[in-house]
């Protein structure tokens, strides 16, 4: 086989990516356009054909059982009084009948809720666990690779493809990738505290992929506020299966479930007060047994990477939502955020009990 | 020995091996698709589609498939004659049938390379 040039390999890579979600015809067309975009219009269809023929030939060379199968198939066809070509043609017809029957029997596309159930029933293999442990321990974790390991669960893979239900049409996979990118950018500006028994670096490496994993089920029900009811059980299931300890799981749930900062700066209540947000945050910190100021730092980092992941907010032409300083640190613009930070910096109100009926 | 006596490799699985080699599985999205035939014992054909495509004949059901279908030997024999029964006695399928549809489409007489050439005209 002739060697392929760089453009042809690039074409095959584009083709493999596109073929995951499109028909073969569309995938080839798009791969061709993208390759031309990179290498110029002198990448012709004939170059693409050579690349595809190369790939097909490579496949055939890698099929050691093919010759034996061919021989037995020839004998089998002779027994049946048919030529091998006739036999293969009849098998194709039979396969078409089979797949048509299966399509007729197939249920309508699975709901997001059923994908959550599917994901909850999935247990990762030892290799999956080892792969993820290695990835989340990296100094600059690879978000795509982490999501790829998680997506070995078919239910999670399906949930990643669901729509996130915001004004901007992103899949959960895309939004999670954006959050991860913000994590890599903003984490140096928001040092995390040391929390005994909790490896926050490891936790933050996996949270972007999972923090909205149940959102599609809530979108299905028409109320995104219900998302935590779907996200948290699956988050817990995944973290348990990948060896996170109970304290880390509790912390993960607290990070994802409570959004006192977001509710204050972007919630429907325009009169929300920093003191109320602090009381809510401190109550959760008390449950976790973490100093309130430390928990606040953790929540701020997660809020910033999640909210600033939306280009609509981060790149708002009027700059209404975030400010970015000269060093690149992004902070919420709402003055109440600075007030809330001030409450932690200067020490203030003790945690307010959330138990009803108590003074 | 014939296709569905439960001892030799079923004709259907041999044919799938030959058809997949002819058509190629590279351009299909990454997925694991398995077809099994249950005679006196189960035999399976596994296709791993995607950039590192490969196929395999197995003595037991492969794990972690995106789609798998198990046929009785009678059903497999009928399929190999181009007459799949409308009311099969043994037909168990699990997973995303759309992946199986893509595979079956790929195994049609024209290769995907030929299809691409046709598309470009």
GROMACS .gro file of C-alpha atoms in nm:
model
  480
    1UNK     CA    1   0.000   0.000   0.000
    2UNK     CA    2   0.122   0.349  -0.077
    3UNK     CA    3   0.178   0.578   0.218
    4UNK     CA    4  -0.079   0.847   0.275
    5UNK     CA    5   0.015   1.213   0.295
    6UNK     CA    6  -0.077   1.442   0.586
    7UNK     CA    7  -0.389   1.577   0.417
    8UNK     CA    8  -0.518   1.225   0.351
    9UNK     CA    9  -0.464   1.121   0.713
   10UNK     CA   10  -0.637   1.439   0.822
   11UNK     CA   11  -0.926   1.355   0.591
   12UNK     CA   12  -0.959   1.009   0.750
   13UNK     CA   13  -0.956   1.164   1.097
   14UNK     CA   14  -1.230   1.410   1.002
   15UNK     CA   15  -1.422   1.125   0.845
   16UNK     CA   16  -1.401   0.912   1.159
   17UNK     CA   17  -1.529   1.201   1.372
   18UNK     CA   18  -1.811   1.294   1.137
   19UNK     CA   19  -1.923   0.935   1.088
   20UNK     CA   20  -2.011   0.913   1.457
   21UNK     CA   21  -2.315   1.129   1.409
   22UNK     CA   22  -2.393   1.143   1.038
   23UNK     CA   23  -2.470   0.927   0.741
   24UNK     CA   24  -2.168   0.811   0.543
   25UNK     CA   25  -2.256   1.048   0.259
   26UNK     CA   26  -2.271   1.355   0.483
   27UNK     CA   27  -1.961   1.249   0.674
   28UNK     CA   28  -1.753   1.224   0.357
   29UNK     CA   29  -1.880   1.557   0.228
   30UNK     CA   30  -1.802   1.739   0.553
   31UNK     CA   31  -1.464   1.568   0.594
   32UNK     CA   32  -1.378   1.681   0.243
   33UNK     CA   33  -1.475   2.042   0.313
   34UNK     CA   34  -1.280   2.050   0.640
   35UNK     CA   35  -0.971   1.898   0.485
   36UNK     CA   36  -0.984   2.152   0.203
   37UNK     CA   37  -1.020   2.426   0.460
   38UNK     CA   38  -0.693   2.313   0.619
   39UNK     CA   39  -0.496   2.207   0.312
   40UNK     CA   40  -0.647   2.411   0.031
   41UNK     CA   41  -0.868   2.335  -0.266
   42UNK     CA   42  -0.608   2.112  -0.428
   43UNK     CA   43  -0.718   1.828  -0.201
   44UNK     CA   44  -0.935   1.647  -0.454
   45UNK     CA   45  -1.198   1.380  -0.425
   46UNK     CA   46  -0.945   1.141  -0.578
   47UNK     CA   47  -0.715   1.205  -0.277
   48UNK     CA   48  -1.003   1.120  -0.047
   49UNK     CA   49  -1.077   0.803  -0.245
   50UNK     CA   50  -0.717   0.689  -0.217
   51UNK     CA   51  -0.731   0.749   0.159
   52UNK     CA   52  -1.054   0.553   0.194
   53UNK     CA   53  -0.924   0.268  -0.022
   54UNK     CA   54  -0.610   0.260   0.194
   55UNK     CA   55  -0.820   0.234   0.508
   56UNK     CA   56  -1.034  -0.043   0.361
   57UNK     CA   57  -0.726  -0.237   0.247
   58UNK     CA   58  -0.572  -0.200   0.592
   59UNK     CA   59  -0.887  -0.345   0.742
   60UNK     CA   60  -0.881  -0.644   0.512
   61UNK     CA   61  -0.519  -0.717   0.591
   62UNK     CA   62  -0.611  -0.722   0.958
   63UNK     CA   63  -0.874  -0.996   0.918
   64UNK     CA   64  -0.687  -1.327   0.947
   65UNK     CA   65  -1.003  -1.535   0.964
   66UNK     CA   66  -1.129  -1.402   0.632
   67UNK     CA   67  -0.961  -1.658   0.406
   68UNK     CA   68  -1.083  -1.948   0.616
   69UNK     CA   69  -1.433  -1.801   0.632
   70UNK     CA   70  -1.435  -1.757   0.255
   71UNK     CA   71  -1.334  -2.118   0.196
   72UNK     CA   72  -1.596  -2.263   0.431
   73UNK     CA   73  -1.854  -2.030   0.287
   74UNK     CA   74  -1.772  -2.152  -0.066
   75UNK     CA   75  -1.816  -2.514   0.046
   76UNK     CA   76  -2.141  -2.424   0.223
   77UNK     CA   77  -2.275  -2.251  -0.085
   78UNK     CA   78  -2.187  -2.554  -0.299
   79UNK     CA   79  -2.373  -2.780  -0.055
   80UNK     CA   80  -2.677  -2.561  -0.099
   81UNK     CA   81  -2.641  -2.556  -0.475
   82UNK     CA   82  -2.564  -2.188  -0.488
   83UNK     CA   83  -2.265  -1.976  -0.581
   84UNK     CA   84  -2.093  -1.784  -0.299
   85UNK     CA   85  -2.217  -1.460  -0.457
   86UNK     CA   86  -2.577  -1.585  -0.456
   87UNK     CA   87  -2.541  -1.690  -0.095
   88UNK     CA   88  -2.403  -1.350   0.009
   89UNK     CA   89  -2.677  -1.174  -0.181
   90UNK     CA   90  -2.942  -1.380   0.001
   91UNK     CA   91  -2.778  -1.308   0.336
   92UNK     CA   92  -2.791  -0.936   0.257
   93UNK     CA   93  -3.162  -0.969   0.178
   94UNK     CA   94  -3.219  -1.161   0.501
   95UNK     CA   95  -3.027  -0.902   0.703
   96UNK     CA   96  -3.238  -0.624   0.554
   97UNK     CA   97  -3.553  -0.813   0.658
   98UNK     CA   98  -3.412  -0.868   1.006
   99UNK     CA   99  -3.315  -0.507   1.066
  100UNK     CA  100  -3.648  -0.384   0.932
  101UNK     CA  101  -3.829  -0.615   1.173
  102UNK     CA  102  -3.611  -0.491   1.461
  103UNK     CA  103  -3.677  -0.128   1.368
  104UNK     CA  104  -4.050  -0.193   1.364
  105UNK     CA  105  -4.028  -0.351   1.707
  106UNK     CA  106  -3.794  -0.090   1.850
  107UNK     CA  107  -3.936   0.145   2.107
  108UNK     CA  108  -3.939   0.517   2.029
  109UNK     CA  109  -3.612   0.697   2.106
  110UNK     CA  110  -3.519   0.643   2.467
  111UNK     CA  111  -3.610   0.924   2.707
  112UNK     CA  112  -3.340   1.102   2.905
  113UNK     CA  113  -3.493   0.955   3.219
  114UNK     CA  114  -3.450   0.604   3.082
  115UNK     CA  115  -3.089   0.689   2.993
  116UNK     CA  116  -3.035   0.792   3.355
  117UNK     CA  117  -3.176   0.457   3.467
  118UNK     CA  118  -2.948   0.289   3.216
  119UNK     CA  119  -2.648   0.480   3.348
  120UNK     CA  120  -2.743   0.393   3.706
  121UNK     CA  121  -2.741   0.025   3.614
  122UNK     CA  122  -2.394   0.044   3.459
  123UNK     CA  123  -2.079  -0.060   3.643
  124UNK     CA  124  -1.742   0.045   3.501
  125UNK     CA  125  -1.472  -0.212   3.439
  126UNK     CA  126  -1.143  -0.223   3.626
  127UNK     CA  127  -0.973  -0.074   3.319
  128UNK     CA  128  -1.226   0.213   3.315
  129UNK     CA  129  -1.153   0.281   3.684
  130UNK     CA  130  -0.779   0.279   3.627
  131UNK     CA  131  -0.806   0.505   3.323
  132UNK     CA  132  -1.017   0.759   3.507
  133UNK     CA  133  -0.799   0.753   3.820
  134UNK     CA  134  -0.498   0.835   3.603
  135UNK     CA  135  -0.680   1.112   3.413
  136UNK     CA  136  -0.824   1.296   3.713
  137UNK     CA  137  -0.485   1.289   3.888
  138UNK     CA  138  -0.313   1.478   3.604
  139UNK     CA  139  -0.194   1.832   3.685
  140UNK     CA  140  -0.389   1.965   3.383
  141UNK     CA  141  -0.664   1.708   3.344
  142UNK     CA  142  -0.780   1.625   2.992
  143UNK     CA  143  -1.155   1.691   2.996
  144UNK     CA  144  -1.225   1.516   2.666
  145UNK     CA  145  -1.043   1.203   2.779
  146UNK     CA  146  -1.231   1.201   3.110
  147UNK     CA  147  -1.563   1.231   2.926
  148UNK     CA  148  -1.459   0.954   2.690
  149UNK     CA  149  -1.405   0.716   2.983
  150UNK     CA  150  -1.737   0.817   3.141
  151UNK     CA  151  -1.910   0.770   2.804
  152UNK     CA  152  -1.815   0.403   2.803
  153UNK     CA  153  -2.141   0.382   2.996
  154UNK     CA  154  -2.397   0.389   2.710
  155UNK     CA  155  -2.646   0.576   2.929
  156UNK     CA  156  -2.398   0.853   3.005
  157UNK     CA  157  -2.292   0.865   2.640
  158UNK     CA  158  -2.657   0.923   2.545
  159UNK     CA  159  -2.701   1.188   2.815
  160UNK     CA  160  -2.392   1.375   2.691
  161UNK     CA  161  -2.567   1.413   2.356
  162UNK     CA  162  -2.881   1.562   2.508
  163UNK     CA  163  -2.969   1.930   2.482
  164UNK     CA  164  -2.889   2.135   2.788
  165UNK     CA  165  -3.208   2.338   2.772
  166UNK     CA  166  -3.063   2.689   2.776
  167UNK     CA  167  -3.103   2.975   2.531
  168UNK     CA  168  -2.784   2.867   2.362
  169UNK     CA  169  -2.824   2.532   2.194
  170UNK     CA  170  -2.545   2.322   2.339
  171UNK     CA  171  -2.536   1.957   2.417
  172UNK     CA  172  -2.442   1.858   2.769
  173UNK     CA  173  -2.117   1.728   2.621
  174UNK     CA  174  -2.037   2.067   2.467
  175UNK     CA  175  -2.128   2.263   2.778
  176UNK     CA  176  -1.922   2.026   2.995
  177UNK     CA  177  -1.625   2.074   2.763
  178UNK     CA  178  -1.665   2.450   2.794
  179UNK     CA  179  -1.682   2.430   3.173
  180UNK     CA  180  -1.368   2.218   3.176
  181UNK     CA  181  -1.190   2.472   2.957
  182UNK     CA  182  -1.290   2.745   3.202
  183UNK     CA  183  -1.161   2.531   3.488
  184UNK     CA  184  -0.818   2.509   3.328
  185UNK     CA  185  -0.819   2.884   3.265
  186UNK     CA  186  -0.959   3.008   3.595
  187UNK     CA  187  -0.832   2.757   3.854
  188UNK     CA  188  -0.495   2.936   3.890
  189UNK     CA  189  -0.685   3.253   3.992
  190UNK     CA  190  -0.897   3.075   4.253
  191UNK     CA  191  -0.669   2.863   4.476
  192UNK     CA  192  -0.862   2.586   4.645
  193UNK     CA  193  -0.831   2.532   5.020
  194UNK     CA  194  -0.706   2.209   5.173
  195UNK     CA  195  -0.999   2.004   5.299
  196UNK     CA  196  -0.899   1.698   5.501
  197UNK     CA  197  -1.018   1.376   5.334
  198UNK     CA  198  -1.121   1.551   5.012
  199UNK     CA  199  -0.899   1.568   4.705
  200UNK     CA  200  -1.051   1.878   4.549
  201UNK     CA  201  -0.823   1.875   4.245
  202UNK     CA  202  -0.943   1.527   4.153
  203UNK     CA  203  -1.304   1.620   4.221
  204UNK     CA  204  -1.291   1.935   4.009
  205UNK     CA  205  -1.142   1.733   3.725
  206UNK     CA  206  -1.454   1.515   3.698
  207UNK     CA  207  -1.727   1.761   3.802
  208UNK     CA  208  -1.752   1.953   3.472
  209UNK     CA  209  -1.850   1.629   3.300
  210UNK     CA  210  -2.116   1.538   3.555
  211UNK     CA  211  -2.258   1.859   3.699
  212UNK     CA  212  -2.545   1.883   3.449
  213UNK     CA  213  -2.576   1.516   3.359
  214UNK     CA  214  -2.939   1.494   3.471
  215UNK     CA  215  -3.049   1.822   3.316
  216UNK     CA  216  -3.204   1.667   3.007
  217UNK     CA  217  -3.446   1.464   3.218
  218UNK     CA  218  -3.560   1.785   3.386
  219UNK     CA  219  -3.593   1.954   3.046
  220UNK     CA  220  -3.814   1.663   2.940
  221UNK     CA  221  -4.041   1.740   3.234
  222UNK     CA  222  -4.040   2.107   3.138
  223UNK     CA  223  -3.872   2.236   3.454
  224UNK     CA  224  -3.493   2.267   3.471
  225UNK     CA  225  -3.519   2.341   3.843
  226UNK     CA  226  -3.580   1.967   3.887
  227UNK     CA  227  -3.240   1.883   3.744
  228UNK     CA  228  -3.063   1.814   4.072
  229UNK     CA  229  -3.312   1.540   4.148
  230UNK     CA  230  -3.176   1.357   3.846
  231UNK     CA  231  -2.815   1.473   3.853
  232UNK     CA  232  -2.728   1.399   4.215
  233UNK     CA  233  -2.816   1.025   4.224
  234UNK     CA  234  -2.622   0.965   3.903
  235UNK     CA  235  -2.332   1.179   4.022
  236UNK     CA  236  -2.319   0.974   4.341
  237UNK     CA  237  -2.340   0.646   4.148
  238UNK     CA  238  -2.052   0.742   3.919
  239UNK     CA  239  -1.831   0.875   4.197
  240UNK     CA  240  -1.885   0.564   4.410
  241UNK     CA  241  -1.801   0.342   4.114
  242UNK     CA  242  -1.485   0.535   4.041
  243UNK     CA  243  -1.354   0.514   4.396
  244UNK     CA  244  -1.428   0.859   4.540
  245UNK     CA  245  -1.475   0.849   4.918
  246UNK     CA  246  -1.800   0.941   5.102
  247UNK     CA  247  -1.664   1.280   5.209
  248UNK     CA  248  -1.570   1.365   4.851
  249UNK     CA  249  -1.911   1.253   4.727
  250UNK     CA  250  -2.087   1.470   4.984
  251UNK     CA  251  -1.869   1.764   4.880
  252UNK     CA  252  -1.946   1.701   4.510
  253UNK     CA  253  -2.317   1.701   4.581
  254UNK     CA  254  -2.289   2.025   4.779
  255UNK     CA  255  -2.097   2.190   4.497
  256UNK     CA  256  -2.347   2.087   4.232
  257UNK     CA  257  -2.672   2.101   4.423
  258UNK     CA  258  -2.663   2.437   4.601
  259UNK     CA  259  -2.636   2.749   4.393
  260UNK     CA  260  -2.664   3.031   4.643
  261UNK     CA  261  -2.424   3.251   4.445
  262UNK     CA  262  -2.603   3.195   4.114
  263UNK     CA  263  -2.942   3.252   4.269
  264UNK     CA  264  -2.821   3.579   4.415
  265UNK     CA  265  -2.659   3.726   4.105
  266UNK     CA  266  -2.880   3.570   3.837
  267UNK     CA  267  -3.190   3.440   4.012
  268UNK     CA  268  -3.542   3.572   3.969
  269UNK     CA  269  -3.530   3.755   4.304
  270UNK     CA  270  -3.366   4.087   4.224
  271UNK     CA  271  -3.365   4.179   4.593
  272UNK     CA  272  -3.168   3.871   4.704
  273UNK     CA  273  -2.920   3.977   4.972
  274UNK     CA  274  -2.559   3.868   5.018
  275UNK     CA  275  -2.637   3.791   5.382
  276UNK     CA  276  -2.900   3.538   5.278
  277UNK     CA  277  -2.664   3.375   5.031
  278UNK     CA  278  -2.399   3.356   5.303
  279UNK     CA  279  -2.641   3.199   5.547
  280UNK     CA  280  -2.732   2.932   5.292
  281UNK     CA  281  -2.369   2.861   5.205
  282UNK     CA  282  -2.264   2.848   5.570
  283UNK     CA  283  -2.538   2.604   5.657
  284UNK     CA  284  -2.410   2.366   5.387
  285UNK     CA  285  -2.050   2.421   5.503
  286UNK     CA  286  -2.158   2.329   5.856
  287UNK     CA  287  -2.317   2.008   5.728
  288UNK     CA  288  -1.994   1.924   5.551
  289UNK     CA  289  -1.779   2.015   5.851
  290UNK     CA  290  -1.580   2.260   5.640
  291UNK     CA  291  -1.490   2.617   5.747
  292UNK     CA  292  -1.738   2.852   5.578
  293UNK     CA  293  -1.470   3.064   5.414
  294UNK     CA  294  -1.314   2.751   5.260
  295UNK     CA  295  -1.647   2.629   5.128
  296UNK     CA  296  -1.712   2.973   4.981
  297UNK     CA  297  -1.384   2.955   4.786
  298UNK     CA  298  -1.483   2.616   4.648
  299UNK     CA  299  -1.828   2.738   4.547
  300UNK     CA  300  -1.694   3.052   4.386
  301UNK     CA  301  -1.457   2.859   4.160
  302UNK     CA  302  -1.734   2.627   4.050
  303UNK     CA  303  -1.980   2.909   3.993
  304UNK     CA  304  -1.729   3.104   3.787
  305UNK     CA  305  -1.628   2.813   3.562
  306UNK     CA  306  -1.989   2.703   3.513
  307UNK     CA  307  -2.147   3.043   3.448
  308UNK     CA  308  -1.859   3.185   3.244
  309UNK     CA  309  -1.867   2.873   3.023
  310UNK     CA  310  -2.169   3.022   2.847
  311UNK     CA  311  -2.037   3.246   2.570
  312UNK     CA  312  -2.361   3.444   2.592
  313UNK     CA  313  -2.269   3.552   2.945
  314UNK     CA  314  -1.890   3.556   2.922
  315UNK     CA  315  -1.879   3.749   2.597
  316UNK     CA  316  -2.177   3.974   2.653
  317UNK     CA  317  -2.101   4.283   2.440
  318UNK     CA  318  -2.219   4.511   2.719
  319UNK     CA  319  -2.015   4.325   2.980
  320UNK     CA  320  -2.314   4.295   3.212
  321UNK     CA  321  -2.225   3.967   3.378
  322UNK     CA  322  -1.851   3.926   3.425
  323UNK     CA  323  -1.541   4.138   3.455
  324UNK     CA  324  -1.197   4.013   3.358
  325UNK     CA  325  -0.892   4.170   3.520
  326UNK     CA  326  -0.554   4.225   3.356
  327UNK     CA  327  -0.432   3.884   3.475
  328UNK     CA  328  -0.732   3.712   3.313
  329UNK     CA  329  -0.928   3.643   3.630
  330UNK     CA  330  -1.303   3.641   3.567
  331UNK     CA  331  -1.539   3.760   3.845
  332UNK     CA  332  -1.913   3.815   3.857
  333UNK     CA  333  -1.987   4.182   3.796
  334UNK     CA  334  -2.289   4.206   4.028
  335UNK     CA  335  -2.182   4.427   4.324
  336UNK     CA  336  -2.353   4.184   4.561
  337UNK     CA  337  -2.087   3.927   4.474
  338UNK     CA  338  -1.817   4.165   4.601
  339UNK     CA  339  -2.028   4.228   4.911
  340UNK     CA  340  -2.064   3.855   4.971
  341UNK     CA  341  -1.688   3.809   4.931
  342UNK     CA  342  -1.639   4.093   5.177
  343UNK     CA  343  -1.851   3.915   5.436
  344UNK     CA  344  -1.610   3.622   5.422
  345UNK     CA  345  -1.297   3.833   5.414
  346UNK     CA  346  -1.394   4.041   5.715
  347UNK     CA  347  -1.571   3.770   5.907
  348UNK     CA  348  -1.935   3.825   5.979
  349UNK     CA  349  -2.257   3.656   6.058
  350UNK     CA  350  -2.251   3.311   6.214
  351UNK     CA  351  -2.422   3.034   6.015
  352UNK     CA  352  -2.797   3.065   6.026
  353UNK     CA  353  -2.986   2.746   6.104
  354UNK     CA  354  -3.209   2.627   5.823
  355UNK     CA  355  -3.412   2.397   6.046
  356UNK     CA  356  -3.775   2.511   6.039
  357UNK     CA  357  -3.938   2.619   6.363
  358UNK     CA  358  -3.615   2.693   6.547
  359UNK     CA  359  -3.545   3.042   6.676
  360UNK     CA  360  -2.282  -3.014   0.795
  361UNK     CA  361  -2.507  -2.722   0.732
  362UNK     CA  362  -2.570  -2.378   0.849
  363UNK     CA  363  -2.771  -2.431   1.160
  364UNK     CA  364  -2.684  -2.770   1.300
  365UNK     CA  365  -2.535  -2.606   1.603
  366UNK     CA  366  -2.189  -2.759   1.563
  367UNK     CA  367  -2.018  -2.583   1.271
  368UNK     CA  368  -1.996  -2.207   1.230
  369UNK     CA  369  -2.335  -2.086   1.108
  370UNK     CA  370  -2.344  -1.971   0.746
  371UNK     CA  371  -2.480  -1.635   0.858
  372UNK     CA  372  -2.173  -1.562   1.069
  373UNK     CA  373  -1.933  -1.669   0.795
  374UNK     CA  374  -2.121  -1.453   0.549
  375UNK     CA  375  -2.106  -1.155   0.784
  376UNK     CA  376  -1.731  -1.203   0.812
  377UNK     CA  377  -1.696  -1.204   0.435
  378UNK     CA  378  -1.936  -0.914   0.377
  379UNK     CA  379  -1.769  -0.696   0.639
  380UNK     CA  380  -1.427  -0.759   0.489
  381UNK     CA  381  -1.555  -0.660   0.147
  382UNK     CA  382  -1.739  -0.350   0.258
  383UNK     CA  383  -1.508  -0.221   0.531
  384UNK     CA  384  -1.615  -0.084   0.867
  385UNK     CA  385  -1.381   0.213   0.899
  386UNK     CA  386  -1.624   0.492   0.816
  387UNK     CA  387  -1.886   0.374   1.064
  388UNK     CA  388  -1.890   0.541   1.404
  389UNK     CA  389  -1.707   0.360   1.684
  390UNK     CA  390  -1.937   0.085   1.806
  391UNK     CA  391  -1.944  -0.284   1.900
  392UNK     CA  392  -2.210  -0.485   1.725
  393UNK     CA  393  -2.262  -0.857   1.777
  394UNK     CA  394  -2.477  -1.115   1.601
  395UNK     CA  395  -2.527  -1.451   1.768
  396UNK     CA  396  -2.679  -1.780   1.665
  397UNK     CA  397  -2.804  -2.029   1.921
  398UNK     CA  398  -2.791  -2.392   1.811
  399UNK     CA  399  -2.666  -2.659   2.048
  400UNK     CA  400  -2.435  -2.381   2.165
  401UNK     CA  401  -2.412  -2.010   2.100
  402UNK     CA  402  -2.175  -1.869   1.844
  403UNK     CA  403  -2.119  -1.500   1.787
  404UNK     CA  404  -1.979  -1.263   1.531
  405UNK     CA  405  -1.846  -0.937   1.668
  406UNK     CA  406  -1.781  -0.624   1.464
  407UNK     CA  407  -1.585  -0.341   1.619
  408UNK     CA  408  -1.656  -0.049   1.388
  409UNK     CA  409  -1.461   0.273   1.367
  410UNK     CA  410  -1.105   0.378   1.289
  411UNK     CA  411  -0.953   0.053   1.423
  412UNK     CA  412  -1.224  -0.174   1.283
  413UNK     CA  413  -1.198  -0.550   1.321
  414UNK     CA  414  -1.423  -0.854   1.328
  415UNK     CA  415  -1.411  -1.175   1.526
  416UNK     CA  416  -1.592  -1.507   1.553
  417UNK     CA  417  -1.648  -1.604   1.916
  418UNK     CA  418  -1.772  -1.898   2.119
  419UNK     CA  419  -1.948  -1.680   2.372
  420UNK     CA  420  -2.145  -1.358   2.380
  421UNK     CA  421  -1.910  -1.059   2.373
  422UNK     CA  422  -1.938  -0.808   2.655
  423UNK     CA  423  -2.022  -0.438   2.636
  424UNK     CA  424  -2.186  -0.428   2.297
  425UNK     CA  425  -2.372  -0.123   2.172
  426UNK     CA  426  -2.605  -0.354   1.987
  427UNK     CA  427  -2.645  -0.730   1.994
  428UNK     CA  428  -2.895  -0.968   1.842
  429UNK     CA  429  -2.934  -1.340   1.904
  430UNK     CA  430  -3.116  -1.561   1.656
  431UNK     CA  431  -3.222  -1.922   1.678
  432UNK     CA  432  -3.047  -2.156   1.435
  433UNK     CA  433  -3.373  -2.194   1.240
  434UNK     CA  434  -3.401  -1.817   1.205
  435UNK     CA  435  -3.035  -1.786   1.106
  436UNK     CA  436  -3.078  -2.053   0.839
  437UNK     CA  437  -3.386  -1.880   0.703
  438UNK     CA  438  -3.204  -1.547   0.696
  439UNK     CA  439  -2.925  -1.703   0.490
  440UNK     CA  440  -3.180  -1.800   0.226
  441UNK     CA  441  -3.309  -1.442   0.211
  442UNK     CA  442  -3.635  -1.540   0.385
  443UNK     CA  443  -3.628  -1.415   0.742
  444UNK     CA  444  -3.947  -1.531   0.919
  445UNK     CA  445  -4.198  -1.261   1.011
  446UNK     CA  446  -4.267  -1.429   1.344
  447UNK     CA  447  -3.934  -1.569   1.462
  448UNK     CA  448  -3.929  -1.807   1.758
  449UNK     CA  449  -3.597  -1.680   1.888
  450UNK     CA  450  -3.500  -1.321   1.825
  451UNK     CA  451  -3.348  -1.128   2.113
  452UNK     CA  452  -3.208  -0.782   2.050
  453UNK     CA  453  -3.059  -0.530   2.287
  454UNK     CA  454  -2.911  -0.186   2.228
  455UNK     CA  455  -2.935   0.079   1.963
  456UNK     CA  456  -3.083  -0.074   1.649
  457UNK     CA  457  -2.975   0.232   1.451
  458UNK     CA  458  -2.616   0.110   1.477
  459UNK     CA  459  -2.719  -0.226   1.332
  460UNK     CA  460  -2.902  -0.043   1.053
  461UNK     CA  461  -2.584   0.146   0.966
  462UNK     CA  462  -2.390  -0.179   0.956
  463UNK     CA  463  -2.646  -0.356   0.737
  464UNK     CA  464  -2.654  -0.057   0.504
  465UNK     CA  465  -2.279  -0.076   0.478
  466UNK     CA  466  -2.295  -0.445   0.382
  467UNK     CA  467  -2.506  -0.373   0.076
  468UNK     CA  468  -2.353  -0.473  -0.259
  469UNK     CA  469  -2.196  -0.136  -0.337
  470UNK     CA  470  -1.894  -0.050  -0.133
  471UNK     CA  471  -1.893   0.283   0.043
  472UNK     CA  472  -1.615   0.398  -0.185
  473UNK     CA  473  -1.839   0.337  -0.484
  474UNK     CA  474  -2.121   0.517  -0.310
  475UNK     CA  475  -1.900   0.819  -0.249
  476UNK     CA  476  -1.804   0.829  -0.617
  477UNK     CA  477  -2.173   0.815  -0.711
  478UNK     CA  478  -2.252   1.094  -0.467
  479UNK     CA  479  -1.992   1.321  -0.616
  480UNK     CA  480  -2.125   1.296  -0.968
   0.00000   0.00000   0.00000
